[in-house]
Short mmCIF file of C-alpha atoms and ligand atoms in Angstrom, two decimals:
data_model
loop_
_atom_site.label_atom_id
_atom_site.label_comp_id
_atom_site.label_asym_id
_atom_site.label_seq_id
_atom_site.Cartn_x
_atom_site.Cartn_y
_atom_site.Cartn_z
CA MET A 1 -39.32 -60.86 -10.45
CA THR A 2 -41.61 -60.68 -7.41
CA SER A 3 -44.72 -58.48 -7.57
CA PRO A 4 -44.12 -54.81 -6.87
CA VAL A 5 -43.98 -53.15 -3.45
CA ARG A 6 -46.50 -50.31 -3.62
CA VAL A 7 -45.90 -46.93 -2.00
CA ALA A 8 -48.47 -44.29 -1.04
CA LEU A 9 -46.84 -40.87 -0.87
CA LEU A 10 -48.47 -38.30 1.38
CA GLY A 11 -47.26 -34.86 0.33
CA CYS A 12 -45.53 -33.71 -2.84
CA GLY A 13 -43.70 -30.53 -1.88
CA THR A 14 -39.93 -30.10 -2.06
CA VAL A 15 -39.06 -33.41 -0.40
CA GLY A 16 -41.95 -35.40 -1.91
CA SER A 17 -41.05 -34.27 -5.43
CA ASP A 18 -37.46 -35.38 -4.93
CA VAL A 19 -38.65 -38.73 -3.58
CA VAL A 20 -40.66 -39.18 -6.81
CA ARG A 21 -37.66 -38.14 -8.94
CA LEU A 22 -35.22 -40.46 -7.17
CA LEU A 23 -37.69 -43.36 -7.29
CA HIS A 24 -37.98 -42.83 -11.05
CA GLU A 25 -34.28 -42.30 -11.80
CA GLN A 26 -33.07 -45.19 -9.67
CA SER A 27 -35.91 -47.63 -10.23
CA ALA A 28 -33.72 -50.42 -11.65
CA ASP A 29 -31.16 -50.20 -8.83
CA LEU A 30 -33.85 -49.94 -6.18
CA ALA A 31 -35.63 -53.00 -7.57
CA ALA A 32 -32.35 -54.95 -7.55
CA ARG A 33 -31.60 -53.91 -3.97
CA ILE A 34 -35.08 -54.74 -2.72
CA GLY A 35 -35.72 -57.82 -4.83
CA ALA A 36 -38.96 -56.34 -6.22
CA PRO A 37 -39.86 -53.18 -8.11
CA LEU A 38 -41.05 -50.15 -6.13
CA GLU A 39 -44.17 -48.57 -7.53
CA ILE A 40 -46.04 -45.42 -6.55
CA ALA A 41 -49.65 -46.40 -5.81
CA GLY A 42 -50.83 -42.81 -5.33
CA ILE A 43 -49.79 -39.36 -4.15
CA ALA A 44 -51.99 -37.44 -1.73
CA VAL A 45 -51.82 -33.68 -2.22
CA ARG A 46 -53.93 -30.66 -1.36
CA ARG A 47 -54.52 -29.63 -5.00
CA VAL A 48 -54.52 -32.20 -7.80
CA GLY A 49 -54.35 -29.79 -10.72
CA ARG A 50 -51.21 -27.89 -9.63
CA ASP A 51 -48.42 -27.47 -12.19
CA ARG A 52 -45.63 -29.80 -11.06
CA GLY A 53 -43.22 -29.07 -13.90
CA ASP A 54 -41.58 -32.10 -15.36
CA LEU A 55 -42.17 -34.40 -12.40
CA PRO A 56 -41.87 -37.93 -13.86
CA VAL A 57 -45.19 -39.25 -12.63
CA ASP A 58 -48.61 -40.14 -14.09
CA PRO A 59 -51.00 -37.26 -13.15
CA ALA A 60 -53.72 -39.85 -12.53
CA LEU A 61 -51.84 -40.93 -9.38
CA PHE A 62 -52.66 -37.67 -7.56
CA THR A 63 -55.53 -37.67 -5.10
CA THR A 64 -56.89 -35.33 -2.45
CA ASP A 65 -58.02 -38.27 -0.29
CA PRO A 66 -55.06 -39.41 1.84
CA LEU A 67 -57.10 -41.75 4.06
CA GLY A 68 -58.72 -43.41 1.06
CA LEU A 69 -55.25 -43.95 -0.42
CA ILE A 70 -53.82 -45.36 2.83
CA LYS A 71 -56.70 -47.83 3.17
CA ARG A 72 -56.31 -49.26 -0.32
CA ASP A 73 -55.43 -52.96 -0.34
CA ASP A 74 -52.66 -52.47 -2.89
CA VAL A 75 -50.68 -50.07 -0.62
CA ASP A 76 -47.79 -51.67 1.28
CA ILE A 77 -45.80 -48.65 2.47
CA VAL A 78 -46.92 -45.15 3.45
CA VAL A 79 -44.39 -42.32 3.07
CA GLU A 80 -45.36 -39.12 4.87
CA VAL A 81 -43.62 -35.83 4.04
CA VAL A 82 -46.40 -33.40 4.98
CA GLY A 83 -45.36 -32.55 8.56
CA GLY A 84 -47.37 -31.20 11.50
CA ILE A 85 -49.33 -33.05 14.16
CA GLU A 86 -52.80 -33.45 12.65
CA PRO A 87 -53.96 -34.80 10.30
CA ALA A 88 -50.62 -36.63 9.90
CA ARG A 89 -50.99 -38.51 13.21
CA GLY A 90 -54.41 -39.90 12.21
CA TRP A 91 -53.11 -41.02 8.82
CA LEU A 92 -50.03 -42.75 10.20
CA VAL A 93 -51.88 -44.49 13.03
CA GLU A 94 -54.41 -45.78 10.49
CA ALA A 95 -51.62 -47.11 8.26
CA LEU A 96 -49.60 -48.72 11.06
CA ARG A 97 -52.59 -50.39 12.72
CA ALA A 98 -53.45 -51.85 9.31
CA GLY A 99 -49.96 -53.37 9.16
CA LYS A 100 -48.60 -50.97 6.55
CA SER A 101 -45.03 -49.81 7.06
CA VAL A 102 -44.52 -46.10 7.55
CA VAL A 103 -41.59 -43.91 6.55
CA THR A 104 -41.90 -40.36 7.83
CA ALA A 105 -39.87 -37.17 8.04
CA ASN A 106 -42.28 -35.70 10.60
CA LYS A 107 -40.08 -34.61 13.51
CA ALA A 108 -42.77 -32.50 15.17
CA LEU A 109 -45.14 -35.46 15.42
CA LEU A 110 -42.46 -37.91 16.55
CA ALA A 111 -41.27 -35.48 19.21
CA GLU A 112 -44.73 -34.62 20.46
CA ASP A 113 -46.35 -38.03 20.36
CA GLY A 114 -43.94 -40.67 19.08
CA ALA A 115 -45.42 -43.07 21.64
CA THR A 116 -48.75 -43.24 19.80
CA LEU A 117 -46.99 -44.05 16.53
CA HIS A 118 -44.73 -46.68 18.13
CA ASP A 119 -47.72 -48.28 19.87
CA ALA A 120 -49.66 -48.38 16.58
CA ALA A 121 -46.64 -49.95 14.83
CA ALA A 122 -46.43 -52.63 17.53
CA GLU A 123 -50.17 -53.24 17.28
CA GLY A 124 -50.09 -53.63 13.51
CA GLY A 125 -46.76 -55.49 13.37
CA ALA A 126 -45.45 -52.80 11.00
CA ASP A 127 -42.22 -50.86 10.55
CA LEU A 128 -41.92 -47.22 11.60
CA TYR A 129 -38.80 -45.58 10.14
CA TYR A 130 -37.94 -41.88 10.40
CA GLU A 131 -34.30 -41.28 9.41
CA ALA A 132 -35.25 -38.06 7.55
CA SER A 133 -36.77 -36.48 10.65
CA VAL A 134 -33.40 -35.51 12.14
CA ALA A 135 -30.46 -33.99 10.26
CA GLY A 136 -31.77 -34.67 6.74
CA ALA A 137 -29.35 -36.74 4.71
CA ILE A 138 -27.09 -37.72 7.59
CA PRO A 139 -27.38 -41.41 8.50
CA LEU A 140 -27.78 -40.91 12.22
CA LEU A 141 -30.91 -42.57 13.59
CA ARG A 142 -30.06 -45.99 12.15
CA PRO A 143 -26.61 -45.91 13.82
CA LEU A 144 -28.27 -44.91 17.11
CA ARG A 145 -31.05 -47.47 16.87
CA GLU A 146 -29.01 -50.35 15.42
CA SER A 147 -25.23 -49.99 15.09
CA LEU A 148 -24.70 -48.63 18.61
CA HIS A 149 -27.10 -51.02 20.33
CA GLY A 150 -24.18 -52.97 21.74
CA ASP A 151 -22.78 -49.87 23.38
CA ARG A 152 -23.78 -47.33 26.00
CA ILE A 153 -24.20 -43.75 24.83
CA ASN A 154 -23.37 -41.08 27.38
CA ARG A 155 -23.82 -37.88 25.45
CA VAL A 156 -25.09 -36.59 22.13
CA THR A 157 -24.15 -33.03 21.15
CA GLY A 158 -25.43 -31.73 17.85
CA ILE A 159 -25.88 -28.86 15.48
CA VAL A 160 -29.21 -29.99 14.06
CA ASN A 161 -30.65 -26.80 12.61
CA GLY A 162 -29.10 -25.50 9.40
CA THR A 163 -30.83 -22.11 9.39
CA THR A 164 -29.46 -21.07 12.77
CA ASN A 165 -26.06 -22.50 11.95
CA PHE A 166 -25.98 -20.37 8.81
CA ILE A 167 -26.94 -17.26 10.83
CA LEU A 168 -24.39 -17.87 13.60
CA SER A 169 -21.66 -18.71 11.07
CA ALA A 170 -22.41 -15.45 9.22
CA MET A 171 -22.30 -13.49 12.50
CA ASP A 172 -18.96 -15.11 13.30
CA ALA A 173 -17.49 -14.46 9.86
CA THR A 174 -18.62 -10.85 9.36
CA GLY A 175 -19.32 -9.43 12.81
CA ALA A 176 -22.95 -8.84 11.78
CA GLY A 177 -25.75 -8.70 14.33
CA PHE A 178 -28.54 -11.28 14.49
CA ALA A 179 -31.08 -9.24 12.48
CA GLU A 180 -28.64 -8.58 9.64
CA ALA A 181 -27.55 -12.23 9.45
CA LEU A 182 -31.20 -13.39 9.50
CA GLU A 183 -31.94 -11.05 6.60
CA GLU A 184 -29.11 -12.61 4.60
CA ALA A 185 -30.35 -16.13 5.47
CA THR A 186 -33.86 -15.18 4.28
CA GLU A 187 -32.57 -13.66 1.02
CA LEU A 188 -30.55 -16.80 0.28
CA GLY A 189 -33.52 -19.08 1.04
CA TYR A 190 -32.06 -20.65 4.20
CA ALA A 191 -34.65 -19.06 6.50
CA GLU A 192 -38.42 -19.32 6.07
CA ALA A 193 -40.57 -16.19 5.75
CA ASP A 194 -41.59 -16.94 9.36
CA PRO A 195 -38.31 -18.11 10.91
CA THR A 196 -39.73 -18.72 14.41
CA ALA A 197 -39.45 -22.52 14.43
CA ASP A 198 -35.76 -22.31 13.56
CA VAL A 199 -34.50 -19.23 15.40
CA GLU A 200 -36.45 -19.92 18.60
CA GLY A 201 -35.10 -23.48 18.73
CA PHE A 202 -38.40 -25.41 18.28
CA ASP A 203 -37.08 -27.38 15.29
CA ALA A 204 -33.88 -28.31 17.13
CA ALA A 205 -35.82 -29.21 20.30
CA ALA A 206 -37.99 -31.70 18.38
CA LYS A 207 -34.85 -33.30 16.94
CA ALA A 208 -33.22 -33.34 20.39
CA ALA A 209 -36.19 -35.28 21.78
CA ILE A 210 -35.92 -37.89 19.01
CA LEU A 211 -32.16 -38.25 19.47
CA ALA A 212 -32.43 -38.53 23.26
CA SER A 213 -35.17 -41.17 23.02
CA LEU A 214 -33.00 -43.34 20.79
CA ALA A 215 -29.72 -42.73 22.62
CA PHE A 216 -31.07 -43.41 26.10
CA HIS A 217 -33.87 -45.95 25.45
CA THR A 218 -36.30 -43.56 27.11
CA ARG A 219 -39.37 -41.76 25.86
CA VAL A 220 -38.42 -38.07 25.63
CA THR A 221 -40.86 -35.55 24.18
CA ALA A 222 -40.37 -31.99 22.94
CA ALA A 223 -41.97 -30.78 26.19
CA ASP A 224 -39.10 -32.39 28.13
CA VAL A 225 -36.49 -30.37 26.25
CA HIS A 226 -35.24 -27.08 27.67
CA ARG A 227 -35.26 -24.69 24.71
CA GLU A 228 -33.63 -21.33 24.04
CA GLY A 229 -33.19 -19.84 20.57
CA ILE A 230 -30.55 -17.55 19.10
CA THR A 231 -32.49 -14.28 18.83
CA GLU A 232 -30.65 -12.76 21.78
CA VAL A 233 -27.14 -13.65 20.65
CA THR A 234 -25.37 -10.35 19.95
CA ALA A 235 -22.38 -9.34 17.89
CA ALA A 236 -20.68 -8.58 21.24
CA ASP A 237 -21.29 -12.19 22.38
CA VAL A 238 -19.71 -13.46 19.19
CA ALA A 239 -16.72 -11.14 19.65
CA SER A 240 -16.40 -12.24 23.26
CA ALA A 241 -16.41 -15.89 22.19
CA LYS A 242 -13.72 -15.17 19.63
CA ALA A 243 -11.55 -13.51 22.25
CA MET A 244 -11.75 -16.77 24.22
CA GLY A 245 -10.77 -18.94 21.23
CA CYS A 246 -14.40 -20.09 20.88
CA THR A 247 -17.36 -19.81 18.55
CA ILE A 248 -21.10 -19.76 19.28
CA LYS A 249 -23.35 -22.59 18.03
CA LEU A 250 -26.96 -23.53 18.69
CA LEU A 251 -26.41 -26.90 20.33
CA CYS A 252 -28.73 -29.72 21.16
CA ILE A 253 -27.32 -31.63 24.10
CA ALA A 254 -28.68 -34.89 25.44
CA ALA A 255 -26.67 -36.24 28.33
CA ARG A 256 -26.82 -39.17 30.70
CA ASN A 257 -26.24 -38.16 34.32
CA THR A 258 -25.52 -40.31 37.32
CA ASP A 259 -26.13 -38.92 40.81
CA PRO A 260 -23.96 -39.76 43.84
CA ALA A 261 -26.37 -42.59 44.74
CA GLY A 262 -25.81 -44.12 41.29
CA ARG A 263 -29.29 -43.18 39.98
CA GLU A 264 -29.29 -42.34 36.29
CA SER A 265 -31.26 -39.62 34.54
CA VAL A 266 -31.03 -37.64 31.32
CA SER A 267 -30.98 -33.94 30.56
CA VAL A 268 -32.00 -32.66 27.15
CA ARG A 269 -31.55 -29.06 26.13
CA VAL A 270 -31.22 -26.73 23.17
CA HIS A 271 -29.51 -23.39 23.57
CA PRO A 272 -26.72 -21.29 22.11
CA ALA A 273 -23.34 -22.06 23.65
CA MET A 274 -19.69 -21.23 23.25
CA ILE A 275 -17.52 -24.12 22.14
CA PRO A 276 -13.75 -24.04 21.69
CA LEU A 277 -12.48 -23.76 18.12
CA THR A 278 -10.70 -27.06 18.68
CA HIS A 279 -14.01 -28.90 19.17
CA PRO A 280 -15.09 -30.92 16.08
CA LEU A 281 -18.45 -29.09 15.98
CA ALA A 282 -16.76 -25.65 15.81
CA SER A 283 -15.79 -26.11 12.16
CA VAL A 284 -19.33 -27.02 11.06
CA GLY A 285 -20.24 -23.92 9.05
CA ASP A 286 -22.97 -22.59 6.76
CA ALA A 287 -26.20 -24.58 6.87
CA PHE A 288 -24.51 -27.91 7.59
CA ASN A 289 -25.51 -30.19 10.47
CA ALA A 290 -23.29 -32.41 12.58
CA VAL A 291 -23.84 -34.64 15.58
CA PHE A 292 -21.12 -35.69 17.99
CA VAL A 293 -21.83 -38.91 19.88
CA GLU A 294 -19.87 -40.08 22.90
CA ALA A 295 -20.27 -43.77 23.70
CA GLU A 296 -18.59 -45.89 26.32
CA ALA A 297 -16.87 -48.42 24.06
CA ALA A 298 -16.96 -46.69 20.66
CA GLY A 299 -15.59 -43.42 22.06
CA GLN A 300 -16.25 -40.28 20.06
CA LEU A 301 -18.16 -40.41 16.76
CA MET A 302 -19.02 -37.55 14.44
CA PHE A 303 -21.82 -37.51 11.85
CA TYR A 304 -21.75 -34.63 9.36
CA GLY A 305 -23.68 -33.52 6.29
CA ARG A 306 -26.65 -31.69 4.86
CA GLY A 307 -29.53 -31.43 7.29
CA ALA A 308 -32.19 -30.04 4.97
CA GLY A 309 -33.17 -29.65 1.33
CA GLY A 310 -35.25 -31.76 -1.05
CA ALA A 311 -32.71 -34.21 -2.41
CA PRO A 312 -30.73 -34.78 0.83
CA THR A 313 -33.93 -35.41 2.78
CA ALA A 314 -35.32 -37.60 -0.02
CA SER A 315 -32.13 -39.67 0.16
CA ALA A 316 -32.87 -40.48 3.81
CA VAL A 317 -36.54 -41.23 3.00
CA LEU A 318 -35.60 -43.63 0.20
CA GLY A 319 -33.04 -45.41 2.36
CA ASP A 320 -35.86 -46.13 4.79
CA VAL A 321 -38.21 -47.18 1.98
CA VAL A 322 -35.67 -49.74 0.78
CA ALA A 323 -35.24 -51.08 4.33
CA VAL A 324 -38.95 -51.46 5.05
CA ALA A 325 -39.64 -52.89 1.57
CA ARG A 326 -37.01 -55.57 2.17
CA ASN A 327 -38.52 -56.34 5.55
CA ARG A 328 -41.96 -56.75 3.98
CA LEU A 329 -40.65 -59.15 1.37
CA ALA A 330 -38.92 -61.15 4.11
CA GLY A 331 -42.14 -61.12 6.15
CA VAL A 332 -40.48 -59.42 9.11
CA HIS A 333 -40.41 -56.03 10.75
CA ALA A 334 -37.66 -54.26 12.67
CA ALA A 335 -37.43 -54.39 16.46
CA SER A 336 -40.02 -52.09 17.98
CA GLU A 337 -39.27 -48.99 20.03
CA SER A 338 -36.65 -49.47 22.73
CA ALA A 339 -37.75 -47.47 25.79
CA TYR A 340 -36.93 -50.01 28.50
CA ALA A 341 -34.51 -47.74 30.43
CA ASP A 342 -37.30 -45.24 31.17
CA LEU A 343 -34.88 -42.75 32.72
CA ALA A 344 -36.15 -39.62 34.47
CA VAL A 345 -35.64 -36.38 32.55
CA ARG A 346 -33.95 -33.80 34.75
CA PRO A 347 -35.15 -30.20 34.82
CA MET A 348 -32.78 -27.66 33.27
CA GLY A 349 -31.87 -26.28 36.70
CA GLU A 350 -30.10 -29.57 37.45
CA ALA A 351 -28.22 -29.74 34.14
CA LEU A 352 -24.49 -29.35 34.61
CA THR A 353 -22.87 -26.67 32.51
CA ARG A 354 -20.48 -23.72 32.62
CA TYR A 355 -21.12 -20.02 32.11
CA HIS A 356 -19.16 -17.23 30.45
CA ILE A 357 -20.26 -13.93 31.99
CA SER A 358 -19.19 -10.43 30.91
CA LEU A 359 -20.00 -7.54 33.22
CA ASP A 360 -19.21 -3.86 33.44
CA VAL A 361 -18.25 -2.95 36.99
CA ALA A 362 -17.01 0.04 38.95
CA ASP A 363 -13.19 -0.03 38.94
CA ARG A 364 -12.39 0.46 42.61
CA PRO A 365 -10.94 -1.52 45.53
CA GLY A 366 -13.05 -4.43 46.76
CA VAL A 367 -15.10 -4.90 43.57
CA LEU A 368 -13.45 -8.16 42.58
CA GLU A 369 -13.94 -9.46 46.11
CA ALA A 370 -17.67 -8.57 46.05
CA VAL A 371 -18.15 -10.22 42.68
CA ALA A 372 -16.23 -13.34 43.72
CA GLY A 373 -18.31 -13.47 46.90
CA VAL A 374 -21.51 -13.83 44.88
CA PHE A 375 -20.08 -16.84 43.08
CA ALA A 376 -18.89 -18.35 46.37
CA ARG A 377 -22.28 -17.93 48.06
CA HIS A 378 -23.94 -19.83 45.19
CA GLU A 379 -21.26 -22.54 45.31
CA VAL A 380 -20.12 -21.76 41.79
CA SER A 381 -16.40 -22.13 41.27
CA ILE A 382 -14.65 -19.55 39.06
CA ALA A 383 -12.27 -20.99 36.45
CA THR A 384 -10.85 -17.79 34.90
CA VAL A 385 -11.18 -14.03 35.36
CA ARG A 386 -10.08 -11.43 32.85
CA GLN A 387 -10.26 -7.68 33.47
CA GLY A 388 -10.01 -4.89 30.90
CA PRO A 389 -11.30 -1.39 30.35
CA ALA A 390 -15.10 -1.14 30.07
CA GLY A 391 -16.61 -0.74 26.60
CA GLY A 392 -13.30 -1.57 24.94
CA GLY A 393 -12.08 2.00 25.59
CA PRO A 394 -8.58 3.03 26.66
CA ALA A 395 -7.27 1.35 29.82
CA GLY A 396 -6.52 3.09 33.08
CA ARG A 397 -9.35 5.58 33.44
CA GLY A 398 -10.08 4.09 36.84
CA GLU A 399 -13.89 4.45 36.59
CA ASP A 400 -15.38 1.30 35.06
CA ALA A 401 -13.89 -2.02 34.05
CA GLU A 402 -15.06 -5.05 32.14
CA LEU A 403 -14.82 -8.40 33.89
CA VAL A 404 -15.04 -11.62 31.93
CA ILE A 405 -15.56 -14.62 34.17
CA VAL A 406 -15.72 -18.27 33.13
CA THR A 407 -16.95 -20.78 35.67
CA HIS A 408 -16.30 -24.43 36.31
CA VAL A 409 -19.17 -26.87 35.86
CA ALA A 410 -22.15 -26.21 38.15
CA PRO A 411 -25.91 -26.80 38.13
CA ASP A 412 -27.65 -24.39 35.76
CA ALA A 413 -29.93 -23.11 38.55
CA ALA A 414 -26.91 -22.09 40.66
CA LEU A 415 -25.35 -20.32 37.68
CA ALA A 416 -28.59 -18.50 36.84
CA ALA A 417 -29.02 -17.43 40.49
CA THR A 418 -25.44 -16.13 40.48
CA VAL A 419 -26.17 -13.96 37.45
CA ARG A 420 -29.37 -12.64 39.07
CA ALA A 421 -27.43 -11.72 42.22
CA LEU A 422 -24.68 -10.02 40.19
CA ARG A 423 -27.31 -7.87 38.47
CA GLY A 424 -28.43 -6.73 41.92
CA LEU A 425 -24.98 -5.50 43.06
CA GLU A 426 -24.53 -1.72 43.20
CA ILE A 427 -21.01 -1.99 41.79
CA VAL A 428 -22.21 -3.93 38.71
CA ARG A 429 -23.18 -1.41 36.02
CA SER A 430 -24.52 -4.12 33.70
CA VAL A 431 -24.20 -7.80 32.88
CA THR A 432 -23.46 -7.51 29.17
CA SER A 433 -23.33 -11.16 28.15
CA VAL A 434 -24.20 -14.54 29.62
CA LEU A 435 -23.44 -17.65 27.58
CA ARG A 436 -23.11 -21.30 28.42
CA VAL A 437 -19.80 -22.91 27.59
CA GLU A 438 -19.71 -26.48 26.35
CA GLY A 439 -17.14 -28.81 24.95
CA GLY A 440 -14.29 -28.83 27.40
CA ALA A 441 -12.48 -25.48 26.86
N1 LIG B 1 -35.47 -25.85 9.03
C1 LIG B 1 -34.56 -26.91 9.32
C2 LIG B 1 -33.16 -26.38 9.34
C3 LIG B 1 -34.61 -28.03 8.33
O1 LIG B 1 -32.92 -25.19 9.14
O2 LIG B 1 -32.26 -27.16 9.57
C4 LIG B 1 -35.72 -28.96 8.58
O3 LIG B 1 -35.63 -29.54 9.84
#
C-alpha cells in the first residue's frame, strides 16, 4: 500500500478525542477508502501530561508546540478543533501557505476572516474543508459547495444552534420562561456555563455567514449578519405563537433579493421568529439542527441531524479528512472559494419580513381606526386582526382589550417604525409582544 497520509491534530478536547477514537477504530476502512493509511503525526494540546483516559493514542504524540508540528515535513493534513480567532488563524495560514490541506471546525474564524484562509489555500494550492463548522454531523456544506453548484439557491432557513433550540422547545412544551428553560439546558449539559454565544445568537450568526457565503457565492462575514438572541422571548410570546398555530424558533435566514431594477442582493439575519406548525422546521425539537434550502431547480431540500457533540462533529471532520487525503494522493485540490457573484449585503432595515404584534389598548370607539392608521402611514399592510379581553381576563369589561395583529410582508425598518409609533399612542397601554413571522403562515 502507498505510504501513509500524516495528520497533525490541533486540539484534543471533546471533538479532538472523538476524531482520535474514530481514526483508530476505523483505520482499516479509512485506509481502504483513501488508498493509503491515515496516521496521526502529532497532537498539539495545551497540557501534555493531562489524563486522557483510555484514548487510543501514543502519549509521545502530544506536543505543546502547534507551529512546530505544522511545519514538520512529514505532516500532510492539519486538523484544527481548537476554535477562536487567534492563534488558530496564524496556524492555519501557515499550514495552507505551505501547501498542507486544512480541515477545521472553526466557525468563528471562518465567519470573521474566511477570506484570509481561502486566500492562503489558493496561494499554497491546498484544500480548505470545514464541514464540521456548521450544524455538526449534518452533511450540508458539501451539498452547498458541490452538489448544488448547478442550481441557483434563493433562500436558506436554518435552525443551526442546538442549545437555543433545546431552550425554545422546552418553553413550548412546558410553558416555562426563558430563565427556567436555560437552567434545565445547563443542568442537562446542553448550555455552557457562560451561554452568551448561544443565547445571544453569536454562534448562529457565524454559521449564517458561512452558509450565505456558500449559497450566494459572495463573501459574507459575521459582521454582515443581523443578530438577535432569544433572551427576550417570553412564555407569553410562546403562548401567543401557539394560539396562532405556530412555534418560535431561533432562525438563521439567508435570502437572495431582487429589486425592481433587477439588481440582486442578499440579506442575512439571525433572530427568533414564529413559524407555522406545518413548516418542516417546526418539528425540529430538542437540540437538533435542521436547514431548509430553497433552490430554483431542486426546489425545497431539508437537512436534519445532530449539530453538536463530540462524535457527530468528529464524523464531519473525518469525512473531510478522507476527502482531502484522497485529493492529496491524486495530486489535486478542490476548487477554491467561489465568491464571483459578490452580491451586496442589505441592511436589516431592508429585509422583507412580517410581524406579529400583541398590544393592550383602551377598549373604546375609534381605537381600531387609530391603530390601523399607524400601519397605513408606515405603508405596512395588515393581514389579520384578532381582538380579545386584555390580560386574558373575562370579556366585555369595556375598559382594555388585547389586539393581535399580523402583517403582510414589509421592510423591517417600516415594521419597526410602526411598532415605535404604536408605543407612542395614548390609547395603547403596552405593546406586549413583537415577533417576526416566517415561513408562509
Ligand atoms: N453551541 C452550539 C450549539 C454547538 O448549541 O448548537 C457548536 O456550534
